[in-house]
Short mmCIF file of C-alpha atoms in Angstrom, two decimals:
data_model
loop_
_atom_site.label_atom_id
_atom_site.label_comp_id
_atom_site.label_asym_id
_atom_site.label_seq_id
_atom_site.Cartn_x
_atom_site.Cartn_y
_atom_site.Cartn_z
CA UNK A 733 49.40 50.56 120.39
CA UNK A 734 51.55 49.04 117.33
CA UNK A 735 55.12 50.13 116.65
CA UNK A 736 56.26 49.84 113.61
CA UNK A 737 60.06 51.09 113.27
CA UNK A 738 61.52 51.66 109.37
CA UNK A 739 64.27 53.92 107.66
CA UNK A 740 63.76 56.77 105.24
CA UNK A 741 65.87 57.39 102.32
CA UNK A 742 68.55 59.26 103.61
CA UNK A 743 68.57 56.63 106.93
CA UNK A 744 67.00 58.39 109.22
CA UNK A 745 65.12 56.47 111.61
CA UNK A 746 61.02 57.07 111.39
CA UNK A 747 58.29 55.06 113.70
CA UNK A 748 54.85 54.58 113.37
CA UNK A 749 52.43 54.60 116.42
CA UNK A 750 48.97 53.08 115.28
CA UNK A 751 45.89 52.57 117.14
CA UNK A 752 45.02 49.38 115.08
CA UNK A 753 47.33 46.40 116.27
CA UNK A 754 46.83 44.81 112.60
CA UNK A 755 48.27 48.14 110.82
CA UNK A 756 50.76 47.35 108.23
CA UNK A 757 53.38 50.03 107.31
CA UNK A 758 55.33 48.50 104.54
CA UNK A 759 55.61 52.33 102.41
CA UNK A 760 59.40 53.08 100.94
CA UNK A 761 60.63 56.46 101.01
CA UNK A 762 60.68 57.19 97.64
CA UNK A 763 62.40 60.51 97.61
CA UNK A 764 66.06 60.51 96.20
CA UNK A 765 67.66 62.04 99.30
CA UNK A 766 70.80 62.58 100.20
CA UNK A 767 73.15 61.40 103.36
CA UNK A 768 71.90 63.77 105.99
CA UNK A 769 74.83 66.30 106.84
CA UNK A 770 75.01 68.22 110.43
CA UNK A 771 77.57 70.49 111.93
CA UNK A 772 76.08 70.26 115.30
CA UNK A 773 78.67 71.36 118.40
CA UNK A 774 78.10 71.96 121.84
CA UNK A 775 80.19 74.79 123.30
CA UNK A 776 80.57 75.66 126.93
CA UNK A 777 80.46 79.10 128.12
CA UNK A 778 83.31 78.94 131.09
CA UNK A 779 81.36 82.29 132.49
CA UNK A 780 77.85 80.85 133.15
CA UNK A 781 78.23 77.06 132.75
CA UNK A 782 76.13 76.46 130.52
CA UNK A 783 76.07 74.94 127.07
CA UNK A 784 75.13 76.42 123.30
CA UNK A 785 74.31 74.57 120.56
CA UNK A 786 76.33 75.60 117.36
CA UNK A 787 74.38 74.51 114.25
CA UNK A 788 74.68 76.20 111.24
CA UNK A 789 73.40 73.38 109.30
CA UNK A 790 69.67 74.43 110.75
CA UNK A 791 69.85 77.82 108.09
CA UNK A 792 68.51 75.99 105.64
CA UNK A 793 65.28 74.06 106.80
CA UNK A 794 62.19 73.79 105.31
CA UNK A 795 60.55 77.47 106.58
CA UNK A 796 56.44 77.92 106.22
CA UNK A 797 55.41 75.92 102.84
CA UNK A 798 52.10 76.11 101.49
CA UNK A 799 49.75 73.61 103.06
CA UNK A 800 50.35 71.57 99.84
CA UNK A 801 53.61 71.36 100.29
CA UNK A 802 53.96 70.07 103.83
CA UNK A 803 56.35 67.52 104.58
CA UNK A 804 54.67 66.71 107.62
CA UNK A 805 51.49 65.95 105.88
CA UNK A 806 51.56 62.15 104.42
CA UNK A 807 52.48 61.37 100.84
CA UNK A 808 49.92 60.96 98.33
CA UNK A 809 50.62 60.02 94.86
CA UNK A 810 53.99 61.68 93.34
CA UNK A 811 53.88 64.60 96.16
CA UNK A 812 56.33 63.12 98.68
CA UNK A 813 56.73 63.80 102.69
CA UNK A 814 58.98 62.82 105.34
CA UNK A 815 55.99 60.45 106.17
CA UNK A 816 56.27 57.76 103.33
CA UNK A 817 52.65 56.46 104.03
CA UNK A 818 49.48 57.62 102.80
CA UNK A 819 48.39 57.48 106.98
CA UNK A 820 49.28 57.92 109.83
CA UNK A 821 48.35 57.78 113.40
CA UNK A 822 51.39 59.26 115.41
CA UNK A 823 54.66 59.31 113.65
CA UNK A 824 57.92 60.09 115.15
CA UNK A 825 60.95 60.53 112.83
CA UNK A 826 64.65 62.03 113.03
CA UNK A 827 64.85 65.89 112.57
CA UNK A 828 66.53 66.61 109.23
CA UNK A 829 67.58 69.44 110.76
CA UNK A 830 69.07 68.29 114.10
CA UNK A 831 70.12 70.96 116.38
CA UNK A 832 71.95 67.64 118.30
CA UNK A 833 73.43 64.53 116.49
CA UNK A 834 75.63 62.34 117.27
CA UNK A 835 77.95 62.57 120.16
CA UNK A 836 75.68 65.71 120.95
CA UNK A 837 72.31 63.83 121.60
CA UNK A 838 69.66 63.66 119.33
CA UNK A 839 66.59 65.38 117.97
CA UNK A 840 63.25 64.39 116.80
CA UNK A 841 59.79 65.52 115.22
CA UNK A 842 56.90 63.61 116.66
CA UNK A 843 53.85 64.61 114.03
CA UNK A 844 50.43 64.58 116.40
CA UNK A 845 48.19 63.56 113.47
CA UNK A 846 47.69 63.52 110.02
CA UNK A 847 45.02 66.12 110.02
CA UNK A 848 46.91 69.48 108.70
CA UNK A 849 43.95 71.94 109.56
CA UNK A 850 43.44 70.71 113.61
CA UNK A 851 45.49 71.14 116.74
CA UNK A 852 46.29 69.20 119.57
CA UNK A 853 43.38 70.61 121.24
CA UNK A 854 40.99 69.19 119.12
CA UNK A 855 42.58 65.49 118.93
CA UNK A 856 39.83 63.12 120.30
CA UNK A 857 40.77 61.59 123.79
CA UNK A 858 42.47 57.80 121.83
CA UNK A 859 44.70 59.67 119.97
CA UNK A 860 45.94 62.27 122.35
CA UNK A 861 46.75 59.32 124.77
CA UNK A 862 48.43 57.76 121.75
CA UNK A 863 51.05 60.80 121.63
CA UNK A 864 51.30 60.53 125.13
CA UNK A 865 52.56 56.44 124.85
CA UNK A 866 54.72 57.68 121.81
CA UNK A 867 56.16 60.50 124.29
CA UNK A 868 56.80 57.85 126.85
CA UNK A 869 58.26 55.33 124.42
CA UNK A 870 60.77 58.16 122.69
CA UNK A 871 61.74 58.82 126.41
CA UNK A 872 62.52 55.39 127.18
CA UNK A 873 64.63 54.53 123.62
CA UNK A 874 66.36 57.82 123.86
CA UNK A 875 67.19 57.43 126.92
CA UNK A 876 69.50 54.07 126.84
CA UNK A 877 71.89 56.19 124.40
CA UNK A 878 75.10 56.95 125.21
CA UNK A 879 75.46 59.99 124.05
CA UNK A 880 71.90 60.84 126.55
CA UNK A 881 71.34 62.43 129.97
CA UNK A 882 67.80 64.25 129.74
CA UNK A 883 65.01 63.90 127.23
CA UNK A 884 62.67 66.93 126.84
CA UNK A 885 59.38 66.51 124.73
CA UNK A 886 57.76 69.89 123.44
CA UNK A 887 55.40 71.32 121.47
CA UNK A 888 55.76 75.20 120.28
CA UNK A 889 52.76 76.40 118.97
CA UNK A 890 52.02 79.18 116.33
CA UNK A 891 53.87 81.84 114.42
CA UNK A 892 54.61 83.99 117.29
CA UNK A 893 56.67 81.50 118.75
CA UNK A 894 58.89 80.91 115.69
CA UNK A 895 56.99 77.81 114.43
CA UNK A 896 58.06 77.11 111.00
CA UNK A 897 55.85 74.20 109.93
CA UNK A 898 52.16 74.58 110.58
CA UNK A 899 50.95 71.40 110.45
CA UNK A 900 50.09 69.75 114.50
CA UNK A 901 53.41 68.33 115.72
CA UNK A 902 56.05 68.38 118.79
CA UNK A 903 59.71 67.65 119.29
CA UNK A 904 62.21 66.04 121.17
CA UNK A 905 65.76 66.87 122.27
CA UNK A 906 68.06 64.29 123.71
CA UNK A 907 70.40 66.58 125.21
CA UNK A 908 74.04 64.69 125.90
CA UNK A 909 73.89 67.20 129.36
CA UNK A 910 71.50 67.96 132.17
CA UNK A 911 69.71 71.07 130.71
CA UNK A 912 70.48 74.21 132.87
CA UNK A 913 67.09 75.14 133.76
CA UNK A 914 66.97 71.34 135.07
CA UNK A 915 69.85 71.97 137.04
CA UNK A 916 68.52 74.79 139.19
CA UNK A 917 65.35 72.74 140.20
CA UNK A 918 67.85 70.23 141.40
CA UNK A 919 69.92 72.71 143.36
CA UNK A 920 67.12 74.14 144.89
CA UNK A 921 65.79 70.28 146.21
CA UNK A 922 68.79 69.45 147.05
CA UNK A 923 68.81 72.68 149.10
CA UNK A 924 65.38 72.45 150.29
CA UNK A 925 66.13 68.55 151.52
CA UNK A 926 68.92 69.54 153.55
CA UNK A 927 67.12 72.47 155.01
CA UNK A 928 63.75 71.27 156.32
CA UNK A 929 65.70 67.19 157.09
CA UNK A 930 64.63 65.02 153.71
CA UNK A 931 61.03 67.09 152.93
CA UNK A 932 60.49 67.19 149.17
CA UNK A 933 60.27 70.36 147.32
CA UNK A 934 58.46 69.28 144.54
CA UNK A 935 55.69 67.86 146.92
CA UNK A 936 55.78 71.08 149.54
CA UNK A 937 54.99 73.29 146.16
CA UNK A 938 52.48 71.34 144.88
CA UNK A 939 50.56 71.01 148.82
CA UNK A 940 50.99 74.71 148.90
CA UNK A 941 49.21 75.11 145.22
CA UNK A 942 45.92 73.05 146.25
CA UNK A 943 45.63 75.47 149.33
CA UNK A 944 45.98 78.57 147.42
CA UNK A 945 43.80 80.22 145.36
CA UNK A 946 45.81 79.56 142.09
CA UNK A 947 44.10 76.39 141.10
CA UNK A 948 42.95 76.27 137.56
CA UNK A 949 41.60 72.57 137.21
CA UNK A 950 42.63 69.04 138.77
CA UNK A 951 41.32 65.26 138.88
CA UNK A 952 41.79 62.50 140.85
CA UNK A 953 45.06 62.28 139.43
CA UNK A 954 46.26 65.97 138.29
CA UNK A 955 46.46 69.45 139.28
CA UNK A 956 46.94 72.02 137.13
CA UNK A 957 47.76 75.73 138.61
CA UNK A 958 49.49 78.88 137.80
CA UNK A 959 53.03 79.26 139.77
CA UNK A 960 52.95 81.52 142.99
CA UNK A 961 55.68 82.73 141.03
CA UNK A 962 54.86 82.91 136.63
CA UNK A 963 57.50 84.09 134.78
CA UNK A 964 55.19 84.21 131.61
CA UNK A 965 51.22 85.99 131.80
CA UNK A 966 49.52 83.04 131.47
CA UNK A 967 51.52 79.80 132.82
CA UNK A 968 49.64 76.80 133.87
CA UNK A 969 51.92 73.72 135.22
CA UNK A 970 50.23 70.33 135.48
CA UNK A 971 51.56 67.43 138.11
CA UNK A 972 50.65 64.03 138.55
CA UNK A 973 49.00 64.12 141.96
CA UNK A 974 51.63 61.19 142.81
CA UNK A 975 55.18 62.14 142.07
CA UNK A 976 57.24 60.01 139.42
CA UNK A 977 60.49 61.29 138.34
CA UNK A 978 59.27 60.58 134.58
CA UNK A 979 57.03 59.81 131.70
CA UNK A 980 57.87 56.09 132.25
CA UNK A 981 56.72 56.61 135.91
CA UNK A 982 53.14 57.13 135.49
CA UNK A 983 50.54 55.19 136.07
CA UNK A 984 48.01 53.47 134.10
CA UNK A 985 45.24 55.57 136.02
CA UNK A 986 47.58 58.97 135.53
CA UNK A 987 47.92 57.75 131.83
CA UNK A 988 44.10 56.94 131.15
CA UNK A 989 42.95 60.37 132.85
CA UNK A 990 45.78 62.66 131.20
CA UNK A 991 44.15 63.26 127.85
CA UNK A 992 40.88 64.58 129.38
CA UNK A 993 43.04 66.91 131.66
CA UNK A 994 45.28 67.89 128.91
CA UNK A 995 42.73 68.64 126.08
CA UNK A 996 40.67 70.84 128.68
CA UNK A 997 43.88 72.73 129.86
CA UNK A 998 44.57 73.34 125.73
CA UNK A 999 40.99 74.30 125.20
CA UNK A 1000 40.75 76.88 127.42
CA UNK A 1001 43.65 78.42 126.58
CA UNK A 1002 41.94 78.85 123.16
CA UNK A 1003 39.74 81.15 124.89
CA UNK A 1004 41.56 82.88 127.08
CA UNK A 1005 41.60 86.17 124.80
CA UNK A 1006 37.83 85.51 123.41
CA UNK A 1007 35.94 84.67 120.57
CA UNK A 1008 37.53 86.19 117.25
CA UNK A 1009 41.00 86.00 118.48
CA UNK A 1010 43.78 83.87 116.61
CA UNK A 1011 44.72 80.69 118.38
CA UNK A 1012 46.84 81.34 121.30
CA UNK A 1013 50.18 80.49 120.54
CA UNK A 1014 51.93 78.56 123.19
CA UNK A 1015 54.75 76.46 124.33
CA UNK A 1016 53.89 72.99 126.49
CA UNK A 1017 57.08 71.74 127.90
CA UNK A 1018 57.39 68.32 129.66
CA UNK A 1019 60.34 68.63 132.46
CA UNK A 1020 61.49 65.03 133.71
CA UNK A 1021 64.61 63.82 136.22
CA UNK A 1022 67.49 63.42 134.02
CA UNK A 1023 69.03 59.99 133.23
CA UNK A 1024 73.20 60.49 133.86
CA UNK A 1025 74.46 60.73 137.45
CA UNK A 1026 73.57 63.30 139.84
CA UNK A 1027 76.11 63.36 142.29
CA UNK A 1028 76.82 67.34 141.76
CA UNK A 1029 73.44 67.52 143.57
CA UNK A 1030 74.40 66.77 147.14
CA UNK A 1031 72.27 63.97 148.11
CA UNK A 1032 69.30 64.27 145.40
CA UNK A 1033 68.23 61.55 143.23
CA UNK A 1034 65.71 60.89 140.37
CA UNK A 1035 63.36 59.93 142.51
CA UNK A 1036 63.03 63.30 144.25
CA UNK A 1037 62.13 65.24 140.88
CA UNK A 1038 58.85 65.30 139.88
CA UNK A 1039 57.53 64.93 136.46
CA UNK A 1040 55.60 67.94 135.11
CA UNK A 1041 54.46 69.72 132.19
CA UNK A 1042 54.64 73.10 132.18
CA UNK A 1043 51.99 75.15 129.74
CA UNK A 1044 52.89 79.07 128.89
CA UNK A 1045 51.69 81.81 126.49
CA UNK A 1046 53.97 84.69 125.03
CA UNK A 1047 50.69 86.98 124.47
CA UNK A 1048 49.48 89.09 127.14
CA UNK A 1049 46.46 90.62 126.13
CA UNK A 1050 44.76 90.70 122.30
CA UNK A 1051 46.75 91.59 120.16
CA UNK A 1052 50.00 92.42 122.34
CA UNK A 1053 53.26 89.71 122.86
CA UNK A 1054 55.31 89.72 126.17
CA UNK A 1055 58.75 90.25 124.79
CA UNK A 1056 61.79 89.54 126.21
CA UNK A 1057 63.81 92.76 126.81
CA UNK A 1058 66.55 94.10 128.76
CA UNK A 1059 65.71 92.89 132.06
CA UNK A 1060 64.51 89.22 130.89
CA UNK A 1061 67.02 89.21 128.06
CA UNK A 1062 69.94 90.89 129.13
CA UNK A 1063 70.02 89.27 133.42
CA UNK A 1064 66.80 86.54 133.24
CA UNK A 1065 65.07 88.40 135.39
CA UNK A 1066 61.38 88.48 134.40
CA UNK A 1067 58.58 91.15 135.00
CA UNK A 1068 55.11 89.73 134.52
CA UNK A 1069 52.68 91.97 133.67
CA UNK A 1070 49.58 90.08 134.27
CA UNK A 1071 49.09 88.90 138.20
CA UNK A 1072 49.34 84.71 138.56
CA UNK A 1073 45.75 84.86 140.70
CA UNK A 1074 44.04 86.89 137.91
CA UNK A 1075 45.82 84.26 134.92
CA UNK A 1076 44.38 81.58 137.54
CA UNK A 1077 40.71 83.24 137.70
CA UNK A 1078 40.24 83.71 133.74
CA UNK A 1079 41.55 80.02 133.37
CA UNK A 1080 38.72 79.01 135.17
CA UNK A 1081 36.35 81.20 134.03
CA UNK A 1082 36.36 79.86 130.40
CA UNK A 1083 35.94 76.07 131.48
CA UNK A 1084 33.51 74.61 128.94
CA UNK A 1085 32.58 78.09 127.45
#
């Protein structure tokens, strides 16, 4: 992998991942942009604990442009992108429209490939392990910022979920906090140590996974299941078999074997619904230990979390969504209407179909 780190012309920072070590990116942003402007503020609310985001800068971002039009697409001749090049591997670039910045963290749009029309699905095994050393990289710069406790790399996935730029990319968010949903894992290790004398709760979930019947694939060095508990109708999580509290943790084996996991687990949710049916819109979240101190966690450190990605679908049958109402909304209590063995038995009933 080359890195190639440059500035576009409004400063933002924007980093080229190639395959090719002799690569040269020496393309100038030609656009006559503007000093980026944000209004990003993170409020506590003293009730829950928790923080919001207050960024009203965000109401005016680029919202589903032709395909012609992309700015994730790379420039070609006097039609000009956020990627200055007429390539591109991987890029990674500052979000224009940060929902963090500054003293709030940071946020960034990692593009998956140049190819408008594909998916991350249907990335060839090289370049999907490419994203995964740009994910790992991101996590590792972002991380030595002040202003930076936890890095979370995403990917939303179609319409349905709010996705406002078609083309195949992801995001990042440096958040300048540990992340609340982050925070109850951690209470519930630190509980769990405490209560069975130093067993770890990540490990005691996963060793009661592989005995269950909610197994959808694994590898020497992955399993991928659906929860005992899914909050969403079809929710896949996928561990390294060996727990690392990160992205930076993994290794080289994990890493080599993670794009034929990954691609299979993406594929198959593709056909979860059938032939005909739309692509399955999705959300594939990567939770890792936070970076800032952890003493509020009674005796837990990093090591005791355990990297994982976890995969999840807002449609519950053809045509229908699984919206968040009163109960899931209103007290974040969720009602699953399909079972987690039956999401488990269709997930491995369309393996290679």
């Amino acid at each position: 992998m080359k890195k190639t780190s440059t500035r576009l012309a409004d400063g933002r920072e924007l980093i080229y991942y190639d395959l090719a070590d002799d690569t040269v990116r020496d393309a100038v942003d030609r656009r006559p942009l503007d000093a980026t402007v944000t209004t990003s503020e993170i409020r506590r609310d003293p009730l829950l604990g928790d923080r919001v985001a207050v960024a009203s800068h965000r109401q005016g971002r680029t919202y589903h442009p032709p395909a012609d039009e992309c700015p994730l697409c790379p420039s070609e001749g006097e039609r000009l992108s956020e990627i200055p090049d007429s390539s591109y591997d991987v890029v990674v670039f500052e979000n224009r429209f940060p929902s963090l910045a500054g003293d709030s963290g940071r946020c960034e749009v990692v593009c998956f490939t140049s190819d408008h029309d594909t998916s991350f699905a249907w990335l060839d095994e090289r370049q999907a392990r490419l994203v995964l050393d740009a994910w790992t990289d991101r996590t590792a710069e972002l991380s030595h910022l002040p202003s930076v406790e936890q890095v979370f790399c995403f990917e939303n996935r179609g319409a349905e979920i709010g996705v406002t730029l078609q083309h195949p990319h992801g995001q990042i968010y440096a958040y300048p906090f540990t992340t609340p949903r982050t925070a109850l894992m951690l209470r519930q290790v630190a509980a769990h140590k405490e209560a069975t004398g130093g067993e770890n709760l990540f490990d005691a979930v996963l060793e009661r996974e592989l005995a269950d019947e909610r197994i959808v694939l694994e590898s020497e060095h992955w399993v991928a299941f659906v929860p005992y508990a899914a909050h969403w109708p079809y929710e896949v999580h996928l561990y390294p078999r060996r727990r690392v509290p990160d992205l930076l943790g993994l290794d080289e084996a994990a890493r080599t074997e993670f794009p034929q996991v990954y691609l299979e687990l993406l594929r198959r949710f593709d056909r979860i619904f059938g032939e005909g049916e739309p692509p399955t819109p999705y959300i594939a979240a990567w939770h890792q230990a936070p970076f800032g101190a952890l003493e509020e966690f009674d005796g837990v450190t990093r090591d005791d979390f355990a990297l994982h990605l976890e995969l999840f679908t807002i449609r519950r049958t053809s045509g229908k969504l699984k919206f968040l109402a009163g109960s899931e909304s209103g007290m974040n209590v969720f009602i699953n209407d399909v079972p987690p063995e039956r999401a488990a038995g269709r997930l491995r009933e369309v393996a290679g179909s």
